[in-house]
Short mmCIF file of C-alpha atoms and ligand atoms in Angstrom, two decimals:
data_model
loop_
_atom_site.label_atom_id
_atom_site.label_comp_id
_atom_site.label_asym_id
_atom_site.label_seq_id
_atom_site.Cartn_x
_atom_site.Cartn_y
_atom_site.Cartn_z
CA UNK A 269 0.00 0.00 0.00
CA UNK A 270 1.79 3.25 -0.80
CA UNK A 271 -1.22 6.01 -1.09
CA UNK A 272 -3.11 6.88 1.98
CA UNK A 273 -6.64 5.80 2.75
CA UNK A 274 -9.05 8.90 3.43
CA UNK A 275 -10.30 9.34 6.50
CA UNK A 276 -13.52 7.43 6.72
CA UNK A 277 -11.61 4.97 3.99
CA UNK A 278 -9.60 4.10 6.72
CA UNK A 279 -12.40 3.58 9.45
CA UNK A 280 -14.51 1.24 6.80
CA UNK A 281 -11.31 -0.64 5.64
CA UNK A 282 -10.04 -1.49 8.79
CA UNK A 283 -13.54 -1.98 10.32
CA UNK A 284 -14.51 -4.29 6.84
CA UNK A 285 -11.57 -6.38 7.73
CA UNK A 286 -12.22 -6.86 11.17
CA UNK A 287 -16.61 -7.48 10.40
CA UNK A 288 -16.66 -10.73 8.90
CA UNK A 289 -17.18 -14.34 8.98
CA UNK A 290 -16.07 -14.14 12.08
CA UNK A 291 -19.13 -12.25 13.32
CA UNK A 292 -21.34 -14.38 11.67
CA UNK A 293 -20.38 -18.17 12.34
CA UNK A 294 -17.67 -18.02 15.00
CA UNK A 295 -19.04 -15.35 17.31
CA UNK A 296 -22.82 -16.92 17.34
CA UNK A 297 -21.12 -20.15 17.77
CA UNK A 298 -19.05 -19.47 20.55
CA UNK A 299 -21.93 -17.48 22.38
CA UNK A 300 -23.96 -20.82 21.66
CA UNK A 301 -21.47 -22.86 23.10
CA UNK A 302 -20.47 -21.07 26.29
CA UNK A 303 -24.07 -20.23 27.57
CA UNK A 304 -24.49 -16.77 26.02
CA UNK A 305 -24.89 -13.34 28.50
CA UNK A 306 -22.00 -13.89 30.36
CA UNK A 307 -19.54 -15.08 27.80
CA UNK A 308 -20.94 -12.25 25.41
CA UNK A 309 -19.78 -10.09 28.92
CA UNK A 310 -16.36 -11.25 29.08
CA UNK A 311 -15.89 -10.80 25.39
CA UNK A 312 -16.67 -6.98 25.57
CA UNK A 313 -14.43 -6.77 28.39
CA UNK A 314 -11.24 -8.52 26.70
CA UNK A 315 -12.23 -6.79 23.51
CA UNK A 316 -11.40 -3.60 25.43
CA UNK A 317 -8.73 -4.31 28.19
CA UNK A 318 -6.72 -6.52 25.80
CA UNK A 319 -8.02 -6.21 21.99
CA UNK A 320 -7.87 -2.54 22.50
CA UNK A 321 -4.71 -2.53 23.67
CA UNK A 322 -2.28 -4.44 20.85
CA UNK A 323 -4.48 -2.96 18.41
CA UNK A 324 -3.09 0.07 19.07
CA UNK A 325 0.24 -1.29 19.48
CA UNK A 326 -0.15 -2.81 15.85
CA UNK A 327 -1.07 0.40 14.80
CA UNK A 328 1.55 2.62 16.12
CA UNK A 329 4.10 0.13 14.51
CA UNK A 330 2.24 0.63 11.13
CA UNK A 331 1.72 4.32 11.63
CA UNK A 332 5.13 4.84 12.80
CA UNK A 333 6.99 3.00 10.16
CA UNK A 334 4.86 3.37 6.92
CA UNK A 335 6.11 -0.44 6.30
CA UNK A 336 4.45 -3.79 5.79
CA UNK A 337 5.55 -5.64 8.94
CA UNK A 338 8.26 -7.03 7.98
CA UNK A 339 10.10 -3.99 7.61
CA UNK A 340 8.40 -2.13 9.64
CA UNK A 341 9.72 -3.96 12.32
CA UNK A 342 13.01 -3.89 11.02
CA UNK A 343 13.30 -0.60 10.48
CA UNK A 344 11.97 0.53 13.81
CA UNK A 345 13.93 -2.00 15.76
CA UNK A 346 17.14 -0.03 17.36
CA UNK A 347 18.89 -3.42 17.02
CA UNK A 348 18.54 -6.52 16.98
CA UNK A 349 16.82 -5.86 13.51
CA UNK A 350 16.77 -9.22 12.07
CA UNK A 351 15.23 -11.30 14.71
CA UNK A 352 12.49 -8.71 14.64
CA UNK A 353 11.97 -8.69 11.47
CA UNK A 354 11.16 -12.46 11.86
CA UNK A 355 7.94 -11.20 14.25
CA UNK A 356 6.36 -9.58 11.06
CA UNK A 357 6.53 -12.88 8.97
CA UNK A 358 2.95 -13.68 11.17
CA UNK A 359 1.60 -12.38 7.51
CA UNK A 360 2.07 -16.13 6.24
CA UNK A 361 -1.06 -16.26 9.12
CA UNK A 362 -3.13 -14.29 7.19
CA UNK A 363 -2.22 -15.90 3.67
CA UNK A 364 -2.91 -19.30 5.96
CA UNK A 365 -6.24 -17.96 6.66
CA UNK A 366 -7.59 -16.34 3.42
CA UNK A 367 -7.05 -20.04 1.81
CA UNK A 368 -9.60 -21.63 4.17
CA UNK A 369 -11.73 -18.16 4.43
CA UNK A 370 -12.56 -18.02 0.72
CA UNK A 371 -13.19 -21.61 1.09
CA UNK A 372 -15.87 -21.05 3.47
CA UNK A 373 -17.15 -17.49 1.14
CA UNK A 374 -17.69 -20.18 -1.56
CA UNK A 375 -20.01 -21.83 1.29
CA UNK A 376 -21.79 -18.61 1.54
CA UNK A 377 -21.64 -18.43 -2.52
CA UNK A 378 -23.93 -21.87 -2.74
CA UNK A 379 -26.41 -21.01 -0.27
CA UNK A 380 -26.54 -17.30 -1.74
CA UNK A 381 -27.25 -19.04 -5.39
CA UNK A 382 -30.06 -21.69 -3.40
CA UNK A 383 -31.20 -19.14 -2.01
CA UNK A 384 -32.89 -17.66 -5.31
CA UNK A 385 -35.36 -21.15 -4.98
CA UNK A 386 -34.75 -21.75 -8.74
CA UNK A 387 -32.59 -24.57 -9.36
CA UNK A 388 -34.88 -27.25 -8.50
CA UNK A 389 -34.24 -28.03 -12.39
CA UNK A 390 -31.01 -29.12 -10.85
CA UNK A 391 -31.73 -31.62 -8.46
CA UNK A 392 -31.42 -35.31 -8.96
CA UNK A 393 -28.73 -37.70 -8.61
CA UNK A 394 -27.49 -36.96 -12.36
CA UNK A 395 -26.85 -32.80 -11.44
CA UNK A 396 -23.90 -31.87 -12.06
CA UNK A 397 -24.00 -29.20 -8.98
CA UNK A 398 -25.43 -29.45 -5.66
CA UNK A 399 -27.06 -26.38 -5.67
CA UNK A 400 -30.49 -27.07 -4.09
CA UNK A 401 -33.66 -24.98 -2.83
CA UNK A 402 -33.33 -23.90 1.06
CA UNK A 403 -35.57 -27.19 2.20
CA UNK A 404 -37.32 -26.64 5.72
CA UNK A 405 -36.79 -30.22 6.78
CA UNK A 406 -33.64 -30.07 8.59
CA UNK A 407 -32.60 -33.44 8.09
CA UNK A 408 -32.33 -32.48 4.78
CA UNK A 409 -30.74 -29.89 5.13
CA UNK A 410 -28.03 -30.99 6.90
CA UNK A 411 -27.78 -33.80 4.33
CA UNK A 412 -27.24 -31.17 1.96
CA UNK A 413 -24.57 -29.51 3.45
CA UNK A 414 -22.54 -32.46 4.31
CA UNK A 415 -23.23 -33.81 0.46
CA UNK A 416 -22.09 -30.05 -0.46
CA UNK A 417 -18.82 -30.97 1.83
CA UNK A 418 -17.91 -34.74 1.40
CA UNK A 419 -19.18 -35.68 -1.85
CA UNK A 420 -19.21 -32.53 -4.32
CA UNK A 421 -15.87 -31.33 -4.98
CA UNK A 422 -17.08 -30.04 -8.12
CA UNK A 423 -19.74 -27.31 -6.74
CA UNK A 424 -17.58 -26.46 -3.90
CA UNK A 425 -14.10 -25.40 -6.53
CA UNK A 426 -16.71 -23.86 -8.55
CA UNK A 427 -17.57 -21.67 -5.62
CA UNK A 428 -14.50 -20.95 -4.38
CA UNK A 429 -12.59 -20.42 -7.77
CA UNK A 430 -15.75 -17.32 -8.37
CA UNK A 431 -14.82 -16.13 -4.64
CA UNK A 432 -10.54 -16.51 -5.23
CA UNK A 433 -10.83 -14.68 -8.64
CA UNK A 434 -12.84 -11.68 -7.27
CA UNK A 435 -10.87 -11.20 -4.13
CA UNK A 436 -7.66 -11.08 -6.55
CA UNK A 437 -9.58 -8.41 -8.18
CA UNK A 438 -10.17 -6.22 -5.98
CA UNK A 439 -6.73 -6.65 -4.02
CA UNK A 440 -5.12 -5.79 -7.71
CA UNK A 441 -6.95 -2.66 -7.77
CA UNK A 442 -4.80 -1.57 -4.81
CA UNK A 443 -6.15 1.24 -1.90
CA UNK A 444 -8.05 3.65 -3.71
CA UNK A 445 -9.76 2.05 -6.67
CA UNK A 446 -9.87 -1.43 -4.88
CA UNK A 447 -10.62 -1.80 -1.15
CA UNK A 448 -11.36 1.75 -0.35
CA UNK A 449 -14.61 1.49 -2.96
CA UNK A 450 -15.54 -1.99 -2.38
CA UNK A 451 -15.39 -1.09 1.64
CA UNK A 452 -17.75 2.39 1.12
CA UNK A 453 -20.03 0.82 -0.62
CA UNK A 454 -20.22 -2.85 1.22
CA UNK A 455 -20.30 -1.72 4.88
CA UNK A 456 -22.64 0.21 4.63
CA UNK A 457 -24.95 -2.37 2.49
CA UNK A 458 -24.06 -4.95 4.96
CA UNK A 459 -25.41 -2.62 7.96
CA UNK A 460 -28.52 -1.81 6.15
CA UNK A 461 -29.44 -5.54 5.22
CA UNK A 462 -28.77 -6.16 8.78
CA UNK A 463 -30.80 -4.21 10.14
CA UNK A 464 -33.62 -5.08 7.82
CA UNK A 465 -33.30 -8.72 9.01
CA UNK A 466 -33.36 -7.73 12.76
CA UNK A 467 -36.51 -5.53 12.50
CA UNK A 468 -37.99 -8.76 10.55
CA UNK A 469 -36.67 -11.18 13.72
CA UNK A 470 -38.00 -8.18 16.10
CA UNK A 471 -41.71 -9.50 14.84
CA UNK A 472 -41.00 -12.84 15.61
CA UNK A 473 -41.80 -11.87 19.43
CA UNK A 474 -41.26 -15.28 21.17
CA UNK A 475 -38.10 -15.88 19.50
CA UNK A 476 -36.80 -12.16 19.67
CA UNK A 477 -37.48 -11.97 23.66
CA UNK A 478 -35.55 -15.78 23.69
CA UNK A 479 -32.30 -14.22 21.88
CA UNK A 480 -32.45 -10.62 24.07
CA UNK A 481 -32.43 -12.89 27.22
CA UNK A 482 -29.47 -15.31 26.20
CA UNK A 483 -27.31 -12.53 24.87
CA UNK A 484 -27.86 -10.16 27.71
CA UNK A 485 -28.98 -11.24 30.84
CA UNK A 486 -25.93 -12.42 32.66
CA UNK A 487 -25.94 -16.25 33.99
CA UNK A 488 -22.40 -16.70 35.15
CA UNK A 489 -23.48 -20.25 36.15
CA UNK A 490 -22.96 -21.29 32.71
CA UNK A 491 -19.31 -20.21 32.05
CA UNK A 492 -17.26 -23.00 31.65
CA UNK A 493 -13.81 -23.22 32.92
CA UNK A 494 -11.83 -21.85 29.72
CA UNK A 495 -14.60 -19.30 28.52
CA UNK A 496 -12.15 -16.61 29.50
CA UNK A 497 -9.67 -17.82 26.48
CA UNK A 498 -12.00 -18.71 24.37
CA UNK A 499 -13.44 -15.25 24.92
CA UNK A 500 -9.78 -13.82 24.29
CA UNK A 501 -9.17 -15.86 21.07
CA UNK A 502 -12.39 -14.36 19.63
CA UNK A 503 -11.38 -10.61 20.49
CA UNK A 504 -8.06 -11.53 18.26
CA UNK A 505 -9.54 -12.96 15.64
CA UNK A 506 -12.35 -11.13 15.48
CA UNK A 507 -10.42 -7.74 15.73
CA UNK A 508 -8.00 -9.03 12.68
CA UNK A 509 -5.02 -8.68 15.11
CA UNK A 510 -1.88 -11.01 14.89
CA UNK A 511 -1.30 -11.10 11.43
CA UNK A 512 -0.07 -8.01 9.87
CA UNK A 513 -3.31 -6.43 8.83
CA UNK A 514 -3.75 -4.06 11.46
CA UNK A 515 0.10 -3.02 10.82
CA UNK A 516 -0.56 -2.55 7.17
CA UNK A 517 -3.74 -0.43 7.14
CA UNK A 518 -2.05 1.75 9.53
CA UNK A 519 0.85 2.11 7.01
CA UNK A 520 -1.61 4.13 5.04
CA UNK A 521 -3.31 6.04 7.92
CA UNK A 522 -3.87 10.00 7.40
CA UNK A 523 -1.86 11.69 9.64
CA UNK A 524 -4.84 13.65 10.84
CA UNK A 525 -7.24 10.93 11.38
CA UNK A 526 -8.06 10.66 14.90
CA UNK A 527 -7.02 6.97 15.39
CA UNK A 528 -8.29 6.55 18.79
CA UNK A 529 -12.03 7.44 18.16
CA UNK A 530 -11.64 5.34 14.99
CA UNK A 531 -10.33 2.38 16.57
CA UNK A 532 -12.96 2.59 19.18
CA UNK A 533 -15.62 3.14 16.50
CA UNK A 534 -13.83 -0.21 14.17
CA UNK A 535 -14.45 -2.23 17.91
CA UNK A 536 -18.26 -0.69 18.14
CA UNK A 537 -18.74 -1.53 14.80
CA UNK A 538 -17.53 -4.91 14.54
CA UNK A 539 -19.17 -5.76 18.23
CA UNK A 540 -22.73 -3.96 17.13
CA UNK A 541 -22.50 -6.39 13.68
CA UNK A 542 -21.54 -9.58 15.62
CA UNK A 543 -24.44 -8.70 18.25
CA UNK A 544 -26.81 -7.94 15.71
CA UNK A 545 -26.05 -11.70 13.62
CA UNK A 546 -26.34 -13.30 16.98
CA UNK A 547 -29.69 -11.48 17.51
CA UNK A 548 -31.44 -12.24 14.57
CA UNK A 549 -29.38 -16.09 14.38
CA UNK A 550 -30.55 -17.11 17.95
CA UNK A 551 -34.15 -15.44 17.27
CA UNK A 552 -34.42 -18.28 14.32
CA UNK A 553 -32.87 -20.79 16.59
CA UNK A 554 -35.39 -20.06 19.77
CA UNK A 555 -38.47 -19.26 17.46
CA UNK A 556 -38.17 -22.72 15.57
CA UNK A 557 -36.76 -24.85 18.54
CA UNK A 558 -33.25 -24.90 17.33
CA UNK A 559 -30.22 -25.90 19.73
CA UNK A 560 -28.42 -22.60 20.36
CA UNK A 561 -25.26 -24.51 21.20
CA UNK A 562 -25.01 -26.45 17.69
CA UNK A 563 -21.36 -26.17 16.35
CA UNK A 564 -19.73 -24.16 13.40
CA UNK A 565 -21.12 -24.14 10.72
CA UNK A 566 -24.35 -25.49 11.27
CA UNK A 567 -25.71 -22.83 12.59
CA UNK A 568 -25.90 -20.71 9.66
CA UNK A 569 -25.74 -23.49 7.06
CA UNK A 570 -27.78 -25.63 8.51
CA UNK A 571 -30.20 -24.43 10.96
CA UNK A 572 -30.84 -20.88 9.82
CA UNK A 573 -30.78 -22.06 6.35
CA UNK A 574 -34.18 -24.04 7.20
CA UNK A 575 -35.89 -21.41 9.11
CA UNK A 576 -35.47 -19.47 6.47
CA UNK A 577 -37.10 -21.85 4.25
CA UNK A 578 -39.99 -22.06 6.44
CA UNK A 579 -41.10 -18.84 5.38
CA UNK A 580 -41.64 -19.19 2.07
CA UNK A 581 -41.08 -16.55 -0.30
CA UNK A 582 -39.63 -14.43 1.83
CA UNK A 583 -37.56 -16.68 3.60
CA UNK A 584 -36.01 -16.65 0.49
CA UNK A 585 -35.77 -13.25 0.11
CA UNK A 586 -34.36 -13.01 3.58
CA UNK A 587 -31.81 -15.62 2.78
CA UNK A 588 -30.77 -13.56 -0.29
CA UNK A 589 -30.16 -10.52 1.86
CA UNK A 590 -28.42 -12.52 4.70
CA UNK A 591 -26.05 -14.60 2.49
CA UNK A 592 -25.08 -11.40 0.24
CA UNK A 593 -24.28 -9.28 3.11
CA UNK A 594 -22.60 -12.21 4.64
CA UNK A 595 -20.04 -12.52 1.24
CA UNK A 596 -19.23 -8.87 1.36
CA UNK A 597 -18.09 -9.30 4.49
CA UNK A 598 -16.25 -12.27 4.36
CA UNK A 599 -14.61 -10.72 1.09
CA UNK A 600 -13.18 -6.94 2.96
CA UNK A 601 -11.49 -9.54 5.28
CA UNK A 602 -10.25 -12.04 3.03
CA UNK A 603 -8.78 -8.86 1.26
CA UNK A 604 -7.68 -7.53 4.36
CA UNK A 605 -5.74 -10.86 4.61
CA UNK A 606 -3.93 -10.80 1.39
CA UNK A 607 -2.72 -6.71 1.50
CA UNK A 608 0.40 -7.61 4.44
CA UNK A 609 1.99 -10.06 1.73
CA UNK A 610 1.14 -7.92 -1.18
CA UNK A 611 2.66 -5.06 0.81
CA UNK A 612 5.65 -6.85 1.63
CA UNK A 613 6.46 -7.77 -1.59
CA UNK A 614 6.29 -4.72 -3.26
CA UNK A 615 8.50 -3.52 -0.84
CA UNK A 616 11.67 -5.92 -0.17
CA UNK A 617 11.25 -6.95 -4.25
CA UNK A 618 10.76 -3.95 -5.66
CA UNK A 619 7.79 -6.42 -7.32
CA UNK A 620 4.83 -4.96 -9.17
CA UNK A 621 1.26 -5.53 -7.39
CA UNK A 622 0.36 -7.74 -10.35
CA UNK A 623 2.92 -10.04 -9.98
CA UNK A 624 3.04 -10.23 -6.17
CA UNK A 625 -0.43 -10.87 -6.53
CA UNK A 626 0.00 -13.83 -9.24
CA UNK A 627 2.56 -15.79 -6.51
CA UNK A 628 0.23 -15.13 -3.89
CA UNK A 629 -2.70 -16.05 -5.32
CA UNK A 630 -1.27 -19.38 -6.79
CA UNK A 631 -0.14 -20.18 -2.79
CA UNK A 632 -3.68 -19.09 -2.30
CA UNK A 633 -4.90 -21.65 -5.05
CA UNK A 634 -2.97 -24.44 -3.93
CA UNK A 635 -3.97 -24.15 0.00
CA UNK A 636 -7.65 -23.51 -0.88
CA UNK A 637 -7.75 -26.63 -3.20
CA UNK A 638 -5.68 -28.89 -0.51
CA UNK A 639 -8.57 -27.64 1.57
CA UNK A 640 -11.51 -28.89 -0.51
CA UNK A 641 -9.72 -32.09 -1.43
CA UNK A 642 -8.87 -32.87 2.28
CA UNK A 643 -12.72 -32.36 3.64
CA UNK A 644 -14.40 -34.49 0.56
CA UNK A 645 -14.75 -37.89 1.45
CA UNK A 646 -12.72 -39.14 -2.17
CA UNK A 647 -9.66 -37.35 -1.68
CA UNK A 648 -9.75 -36.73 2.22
CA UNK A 649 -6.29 -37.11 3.77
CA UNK A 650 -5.04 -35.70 6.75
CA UNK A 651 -1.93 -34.00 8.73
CA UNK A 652 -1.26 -34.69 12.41
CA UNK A 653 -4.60 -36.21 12.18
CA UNK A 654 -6.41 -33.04 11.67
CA UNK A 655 -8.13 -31.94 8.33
CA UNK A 656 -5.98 -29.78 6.14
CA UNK A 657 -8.46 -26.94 6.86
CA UNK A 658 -8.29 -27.26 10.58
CA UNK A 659 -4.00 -27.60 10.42
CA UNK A 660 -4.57 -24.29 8.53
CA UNK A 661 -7.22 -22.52 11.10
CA UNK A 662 -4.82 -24.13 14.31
CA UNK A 663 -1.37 -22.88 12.96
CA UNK A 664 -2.22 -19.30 11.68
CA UNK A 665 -5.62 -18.24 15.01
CA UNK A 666 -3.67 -20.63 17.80
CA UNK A 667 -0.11 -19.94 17.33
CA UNK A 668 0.89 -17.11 14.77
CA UNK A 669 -1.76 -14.86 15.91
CA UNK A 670 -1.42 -15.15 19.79
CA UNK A 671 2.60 -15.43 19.39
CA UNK A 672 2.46 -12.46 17.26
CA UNK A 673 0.19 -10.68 19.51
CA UNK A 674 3.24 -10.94 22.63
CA UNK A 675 5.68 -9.58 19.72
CA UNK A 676 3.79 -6.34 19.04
CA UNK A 677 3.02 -5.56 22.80
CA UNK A 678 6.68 -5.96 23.57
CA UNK A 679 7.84 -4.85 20.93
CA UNK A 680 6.13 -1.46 21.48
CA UNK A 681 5.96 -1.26 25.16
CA UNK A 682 9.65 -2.29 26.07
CA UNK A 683 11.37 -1.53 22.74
CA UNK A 684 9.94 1.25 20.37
CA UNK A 685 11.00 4.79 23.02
CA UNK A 686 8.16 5.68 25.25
CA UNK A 687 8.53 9.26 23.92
CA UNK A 688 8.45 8.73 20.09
CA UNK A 689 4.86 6.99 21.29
CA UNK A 690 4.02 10.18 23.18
CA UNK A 691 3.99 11.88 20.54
CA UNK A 692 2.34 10.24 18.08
CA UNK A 693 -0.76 9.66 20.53
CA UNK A 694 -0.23 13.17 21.64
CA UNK A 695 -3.34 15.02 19.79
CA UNK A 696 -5.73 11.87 20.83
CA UNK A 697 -4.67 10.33 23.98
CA UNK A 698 -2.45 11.78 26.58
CA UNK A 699 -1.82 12.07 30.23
CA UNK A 700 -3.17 9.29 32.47
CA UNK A 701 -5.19 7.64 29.65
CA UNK A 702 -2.21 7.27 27.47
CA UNK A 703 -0.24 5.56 30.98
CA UNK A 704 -3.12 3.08 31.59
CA UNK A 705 -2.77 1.62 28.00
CA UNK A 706 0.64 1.18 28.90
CA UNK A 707 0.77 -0.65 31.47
CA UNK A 708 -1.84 -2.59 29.77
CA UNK A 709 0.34 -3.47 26.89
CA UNK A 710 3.35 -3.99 28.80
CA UNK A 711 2.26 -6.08 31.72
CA UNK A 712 -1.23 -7.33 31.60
CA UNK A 713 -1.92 -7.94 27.80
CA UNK A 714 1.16 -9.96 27.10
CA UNK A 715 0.37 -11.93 30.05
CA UNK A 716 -3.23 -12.73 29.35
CA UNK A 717 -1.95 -13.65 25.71
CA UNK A 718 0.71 -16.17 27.23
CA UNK A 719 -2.08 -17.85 29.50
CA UNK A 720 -3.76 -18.18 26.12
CA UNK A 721 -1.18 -19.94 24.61
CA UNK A 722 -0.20 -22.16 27.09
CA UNK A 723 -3.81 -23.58 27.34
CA UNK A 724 -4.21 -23.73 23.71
CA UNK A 725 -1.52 -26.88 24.63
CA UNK A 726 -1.87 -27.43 27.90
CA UNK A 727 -4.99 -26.82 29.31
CA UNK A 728 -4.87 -25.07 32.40
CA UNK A 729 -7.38 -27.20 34.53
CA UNK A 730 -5.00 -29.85 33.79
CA UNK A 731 -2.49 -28.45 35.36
CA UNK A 732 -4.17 -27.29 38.40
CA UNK A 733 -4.81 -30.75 38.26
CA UNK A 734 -1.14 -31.70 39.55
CA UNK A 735 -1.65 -29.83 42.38
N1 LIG B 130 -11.77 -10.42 11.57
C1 LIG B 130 -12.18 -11.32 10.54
C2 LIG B 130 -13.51 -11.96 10.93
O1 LIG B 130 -13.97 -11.79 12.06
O2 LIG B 130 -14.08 -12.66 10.11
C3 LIG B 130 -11.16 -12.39 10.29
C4 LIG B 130 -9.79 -11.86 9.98
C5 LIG B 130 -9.61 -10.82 9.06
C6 LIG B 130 -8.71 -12.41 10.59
C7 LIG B 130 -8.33 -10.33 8.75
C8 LIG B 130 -7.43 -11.94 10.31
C9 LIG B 130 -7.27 -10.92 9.40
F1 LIG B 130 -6.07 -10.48 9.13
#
């Protein structure tokens, strides 16, 4: 990225990268699985104390160098500039994570096409395609989706081929023409549709009181033991921290943007859009006797794919508006994903966009491919006995995001000089609010990150355990 975002370019980029998928399948999920109110609480509350934090460390190392990570760190490191350099190589994370993410956009791609409740012509066992009407039986359904998965390679390339060539698009358009446009426009489309589908789950009273209650009535009782963490690894991935995108956007920040009301508006934004999907999800789930706590992807591709065939027509308009919304989010992240490498290749090998883009995007190919192959039942294979997919999701959200994490709150709170930071926050943040984020990123963010780590591989209860 070498030209500079505007100022509300900056706010929808980085705010497009952080809404996405993530709102919409891992935060529902999550909720689902840890009981809701309370772990919806603790969420907000890492989010803040340490989400907040080593974003703005990320950012001050973007801001302050004008680099993709990888150089940015070596050219703000006062020594040692080679080992540091090796903490901005977390941007083979995010390349790691747009194969699998556009993956999962092709997902959205199928049920967006099913959605239009035309290609019953295509049904049958001699269809090419497994594209398929939204069916309300939810046996079905979930047939569907794992015939989609284990048996149709086919479909599933198709979709993800569409989703790989337009997110090289756009990224080749660069900052202005490319993200900048695609974020104005698809932000605030997403919002809109959003808030058309909640006002249509407000109506459905019984279910809309059901979802209100989980999500915000506290019930402690039903935190589990490692709810914080789990809480902690959302805020990361959630926030798009950990892998270089946070560094790069702020590469191109206007020096007169006000980066600490925009980074507080990116984390109202992206915790308004994953409150609002886990509104109008759960209000489907409670209103048709669904089972809040079902996993992944089921409960958007599965169960709210059959409410919304329940209603008919507009179900299916409903569907269209959900799963079109959903793939503009899922594509400002993936693009979010792929700038860091682009970025760093333009600027170590003096490469053109286009062709950084064409050896990314065949990396890109092969991973997403490995990923299809691995999940469908005639070419499955695994590594370390995980899917290809999951070694993928593990390596880049469990240990190049988190380890990454440590590196840019050290980084900036021990190494970077405390008064070049003073003055860069100077016209936003000073005096004792500027101290408390600090100590925050010195002391108590690095050390909730570690406890994260350590039970991503040891869980913690099993070590109390010894005692
Ligand atoms: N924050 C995105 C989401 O919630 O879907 C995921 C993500 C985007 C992760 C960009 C990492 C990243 F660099």
């Amino acid at each position: 990225m070498s030209s500079k975002f505007s100022k509300i370019g900056f706010v929808l980029a980085v705010a497009g990268s952080a809404v996405g998928l993530g709102n919409a399948w891992k935060f529902p999920t999550l909720v689902g699985q840890n009981g809701g109110s309370a772990f919806v609480l603790l969420y907000l509350i890492l989010t803040l104390g340490v989400g907040f934090v080593i974003f703005l460390a990320e950012l001050s190392i973007g801001k302050l160098s004008e680099k993709d990570p990888v150089n940015a760190y070596k050219n703000l490191a006062p020594s040692h500039k080679k080992a540091w350099s090796i903490a901005g190589f977390s941007i083979i994370g995010a390349i790691m994570i747009v194969s699998f993410y556009s993956v999962v956009i092709g997902w959205v791609v199928k049920y967006f096409i099913d959605s239009f409740g035309i290609w019953g012509f295509l049904e049958g066992s001699n269809s090419l395609f497994s594209f398929r009407n939204l069916t309300s039986d939810l046996a079905l359904s979930e047939a569907n989706f794992t015939h989609f998965l284990s048996e149709d390679i086919l479909t599933q390339m198709l979709c993800f081929i569409f989703v790989f060539f337009f997110i090289f698009f756009v990224v080749s358009k660069g900052i202005k023409d490319g993200i900048e446009k695609l974020n104005v426009w698809m932000m605030p489309t997403l919002f809109i549709l959003l808030v058309l589908l909640l006002i249509y789950a407000a109506f459905i009273h019984e279910g809309f009181v059901g979802a209100l209650e989980f999500l915000f009535v506290p019930d402690f009782s039903k935190l589990s033991g490692d709810s914080v963490l789990i809480a902690l690894g959302l805020a990361f991935f959630s926030l798009s921290l950990g892998v270089g995108t946070i560094i790069t956007y702020s590469a191109s920040l206007p020096d007169s943007t006000n980066f600490i009301t925009s980074t507080l508006w990116i984390i109202f934004i992206n915790i308004l859009i994953g409150l609002m999907m886990g509104l109008i999800v759960f209000t489907f789930i409670f209103a048709y006797g669904g089972d809040p706590s079902a996993s992944g992807p089921g409960l958007i591709f599965i169960s709210l794919v059959t409410l919304f065939a329940k209603l008919g027509v507009v179900g299916n308009v409903l569907a269209l508006a959900f799963f079109i919304s959903l793939f503009f989010a899922g594509v400002t992240s993936a693009v979010s994903m792929i700038e860091p490498f682009t970025f760093y290749l333009i600027n170590s090998f003096g490469m053109s966009r286009k062709k950084a883009l064409v050896y990314i995007g065949i990396v890109v190919f092969i991973l997403g491919t490995l990923c299809v192959l691995s999940s469908a039942k005639a070419t499955s294979f695994t590594l370390f006995d995980k899917s290809f997919f999951d070694v993928l999701d593990f390596t880049s959200s469990n240990l190049i995001m988190p380890l990454s994490g440590i590196c840019a709150a050290i980084f900036v709170g021990f190494v970077l000089k405390k008064e070049a930071l003073i003055i860069l926050f100077k016209p936003f943040m000073s005096g004792i609010y500027f101290e408390i984020w600090y100590i925050f990123l010195r002391f108590i963010s690095p050390l909730a990150v570690v406890v994260v780590m350590i039970n991503n591989f040891y869980p913690i209860e099993k070590m109390l355990a010894w005692f």
